[in-house]
Amino acid sequence: MNPAIRMGGYILVTRRNVDKETLSATDFVLVEDRLNKSVHYAGDAKPSVDTPIQVKLFEYYKNVQYMIHGHAYVSDGVFTHNKVPCGFLEEFDEVVELVPDSEQSNFTINLKGHGCLIMANDLDYLAEQKAKLYARPCPEA
């Protein structure tokens, strides 16, 4: 799972190529909460390849404070229509097509062929989603 947290004008995202089962404070990268053709981040560690999408989603969904991206599905999440490769910005369009209300928070999207996005304004909603996770089928249709 790749957690991301909005903090003022910044977002904390997971570092690229880090073990997600043993995350600590040093496994996060501070990123600016704006996307101007490139991701601006602090330090030498590169953020996750999903960071541009996460930043764009945080920009759009103003009430979302927490985001988790995982490579499993959530049982009651709606599915995107198309498969979009990891890190491609087209994923943003797929999500907004399903949840167009930019004021929305506390929702889950299954990214066809990729995993899930859990978007939340409170930690209780995130905790509730954990029991709903299930492994993606292999091979996936």
CSV table of C-alpha atoms in Angstrom, one decimal:
chain,number,residue,atom,x,y,z
A,1,MET,CA,0.0,0.0,0.0
A,2,ASN,CA,1.2,3.5,-0.9
A,3,PRO,CA,-0.1,6.0,1.6
A,4,ALA,CA,-0.2,9.8,0.9
A,5,ILE,CA,-1.1,12.5,3.3
A,6,ARG,CA,-2.0,16.2,2.6
A,7,MET,CA,-0.3,18.6,5.0
A,8,GLY,CA,-0.9,22.2,4.3
A,9,GLY,CA,0.7,23.1,1.0
A,10,TYR,CA,2.5,19.8,0.9
A,11,ILE,CA,1.9,16.1,0.5
A,12,LEU,CA,3.9,13.2,2.0
A,13,VAL,CA,4.2,10.3,-0.4
A,14,THR,CA,6.1,7.0,-0.2
A,15,ARG,CA,9.6,6.8,-1.5
A,16,ARG,CA,10.1,4.9,-4.8
A,17,ASN,CA,11.1,1.2,-4.5
A,18,VAL,CA,10.6,1.0,-0.7
A,19,ASP,CA,9.3,-2.0,1.2
A,20,LYS,CA,5.7,-1.0,1.9
A,21,GLU,CA,5.3,-3.6,4.7
A,22,THR,CA,7.9,-1.8,7.0
A,23,LEU,CA,7.3,1.9,6.3
A,24,SER,CA,8.9,4.4,8.7
A,25,ALA,CA,9.1,8.2,8.6
A,26,THR,CA,12.3,8.0,6.5
A,27,ASP,CA,10.3,6.2,3.7
A,28,PHE,CA,8.3,9.3,2.9
A,29,VAL,CA,9.1,12.2,0.5
A,30,LEU,CA,7.7,15.7,0.9
A,31,VAL,CA,6.1,16.9,-2.4
A,32,GLU,CA,4.6,20.2,-3.3
A,33,ASP,CA,0.8,20.2,-3.5
A,34,ARG,CA,0.7,21.4,-7.1
A,35,LEU,CA,1.6,19.9,-10.4
A,36,ASN,CA,3.1,22.2,-12.9
A,37,LYS,CA,4.3,19.7,-15.6
A,38,SER,CA,6.7,18.2,-13.0
A,39,VAL,CA,6.7,17.0,-9.4
A,40,HIS,CA,8.7,19.2,-7.0
A,41,TYR,CA,10.0,17.2,-4.0
A,42,ALA,CA,12.5,17.7,-1.2
A,43,GLY,CA,15.7,15.6,-0.7
A,44,ASP,CA,17.5,13.0,-2.8
A,45,ALA,CA,15.0,10.1,-2.5
A,46,LYS,CA,12.6,10.0,-5.5
A,47,PRO,CA,8.9,9.7,-4.8
A,48,SER,CA,6.7,6.8,-6.0
A,49,VAL,CA,6.0,6.7,-9.7
A,50,ASP,CA,2.3,7.2,-8.8
A,51,THR,CA,3.1,10.6,-7.3
A,52,PRO,CA,2.0,12.8,-10.2
A,53,ILE,CA,-1.4,11.2,-10.2
A,54,GLN,CA,-1.7,11.5,-6.4
A,55,VAL,CA,-0.8,15.2,-6.6
A,56,LYS,CA,-3.4,15.8,-9.3
A,57,LEU,CA,-6.1,13.9,-7.4
A,58,PHE,CA,-5.3,15.9,-4.2
A,59,GLU,CA,-5.6,19.1,-6.3
A,60,TYR,CA,-8.9,18.1,-7.7
A,61,TYR,CA,-10.5,16.6,-4.5
A,62,LYS,CA,-10.0,19.4,-2.0
A,63,ASN,CA,-11.7,17.5,0.9
A,64,VAL,CA,-9.4,14.5,0.6
A,65,GLN,CA,-6.7,14.5,3.2
A,66,TYR,CA,-5.5,10.8,3.0
A,67,MET,CA,-5.0,8.6,0.0
A,68,ILE,CA,-3.9,5.0,-0.2
A,69,HIS,CA,-3.0,3.3,-3.5
A,70,GLY,CA,-2.7,-0.5,-3.4
A,71,HIS,CA,-2.4,-3.3,-5.8
A,72,ALA,CA,-5.4,-5.2,-4.5
A,73,TYR,CA,-9.1,-4.5,-5.1
A,74,VAL,CA,-11.7,-3.3,-2.6
A,75,SER,CA,-15.0,-5.3,-2.5
A,76,ASP,CA,-17.4,-2.4,-2.9
A,77,GLY,CA,-15.3,-0.1,-5.0
A,78,VAL,CA,-16.4,0.9,-8.4
A,79,PHE,CA,-14.1,-0.1,-11.3
A,80,THR,CA,-12.6,2.2,-13.9
A,81,HIS,CA,-13.5,1.5,-17.5
A,82,ASN,CA,-10.0,1.1,-18.9
A,83,LYS,CA,-6.7,-0.4,-17.9
A,84,VAL,CA,-4.1,2.3,-17.5
A,85,PRO,CA,-0.5,1.4,-16.8
A,86,CYS,CA,1.0,2.4,-13.4
A,87,GLY,CA,2.2,6.0,-13.3
A,88,PHE,CA,0.2,7.2,-16.4
A,89,LEU,CA,-1.7,10.4,-15.8
A,90,GLU,CA,-4.7,9.0,-17.8
A,91,GLU,CA,-5.6,7.3,-14.5
A,92,PHE,CA,-6.7,10.7,-13.2
A,93,ASP,CA,-9.3,11.0,-16.0
A,94,GLU,CA,-10.6,7.5,-15.2
A,95,VAL,CA,-11.1,8.4,-11.5
A,96,VAL,CA,-12.8,11.8,-12.2
A,97,GLU,CA,-15.1,10.2,-14.7
A,98,LEU,CA,-16.5,7.9,-11.9
A,99,VAL,CA,-16.4,10.6,-9.2
A,100,PRO,CA,-16.8,14.0,-10.9
A,101,ASP,CA,-17.7,15.9,-7.7
A,102,SER,CA,-14.5,17.7,-6.6
A,103,GLU,CA,-16.0,18.2,-3.1
A,104,GLN,CA,-16.3,14.4,-2.6
A,105,SER,CA,-14.3,12.5,-0.1
A,106,ASN,CA,-14.4,9.1,1.5
A,107,PHE,CA,-14.7,6.9,-1.6
A,108,THR,CA,-12.9,4.0,-3.2
A,109,ILE,CA,-12.1,3.3,-6.8
A,110,ASN,CA,-10.8,0.0,-8.2
A,111,LEU,CA,-8.3,0.7,-11.0
A,112,LYS,CA,-8.9,-1.9,-13.6
A,113,GLY,CA,-5.8,-4.0,-14.1
A,114,HIS,CA,-3.9,-2.0,-11.5
A,115,GLY,CA,-5.3,-2.0,-7.9
A,116,CYS,CA,-7.2,0.5,-5.9
A,117,LEU,CA,-7.4,4.1,-4.7
A,118,ILE,CA,-8.9,4.8,-1.3
A,119,MET,CA,-9.6,8.5,-0.8
A,120,ALA,CA,-10.6,9.8,2.6
A,121,ASN,CA,-11.1,12.9,4.8
A,122,ASP,CA,-10.9,10.8,8.0
A,123,LEU,CA,-8.9,7.9,9.2
A,124,ASP,CA,-12.0,5.9,10.3
A,125,TYR,CA,-13.0,5.5,6.6
A,126,LEU,CA,-9.5,4.2,5.8
A,127,ALA,CA,-9.6,1.7,8.6
A,128,GLU,CA,-13.0,0.4,7.4
A,129,GLN,CA,-11.6,-0.3,3.9
A,130,LYS,CA,-8.9,-2.7,5.2
A,131,ALA,CA,-11.4,-5.6,5.7
A,132,LYS,CA,-12.7,-5.1,2.2
A,133,LEU,CA,-9.4,-5.7,0.4
A,134,TYR,CA,-9.0,-8.8,-1.8
A,135,ALA,CA,-6.3,-10.1,-4.2
A,136,ARG,CA,-6.6,-9.3,-7.9
A,137,PRO,CA,-7.2,-12.3,-10.1
A,138,CYS,CA,-4.2,-13.7,-12.0
A,139,PRO,CA,-4.3,-13.6,-15.0
A,140,GLU,CA,-6.6,-10.6,-15.0
A,141,ALA,CA,-9.2,-10.3,-17.8
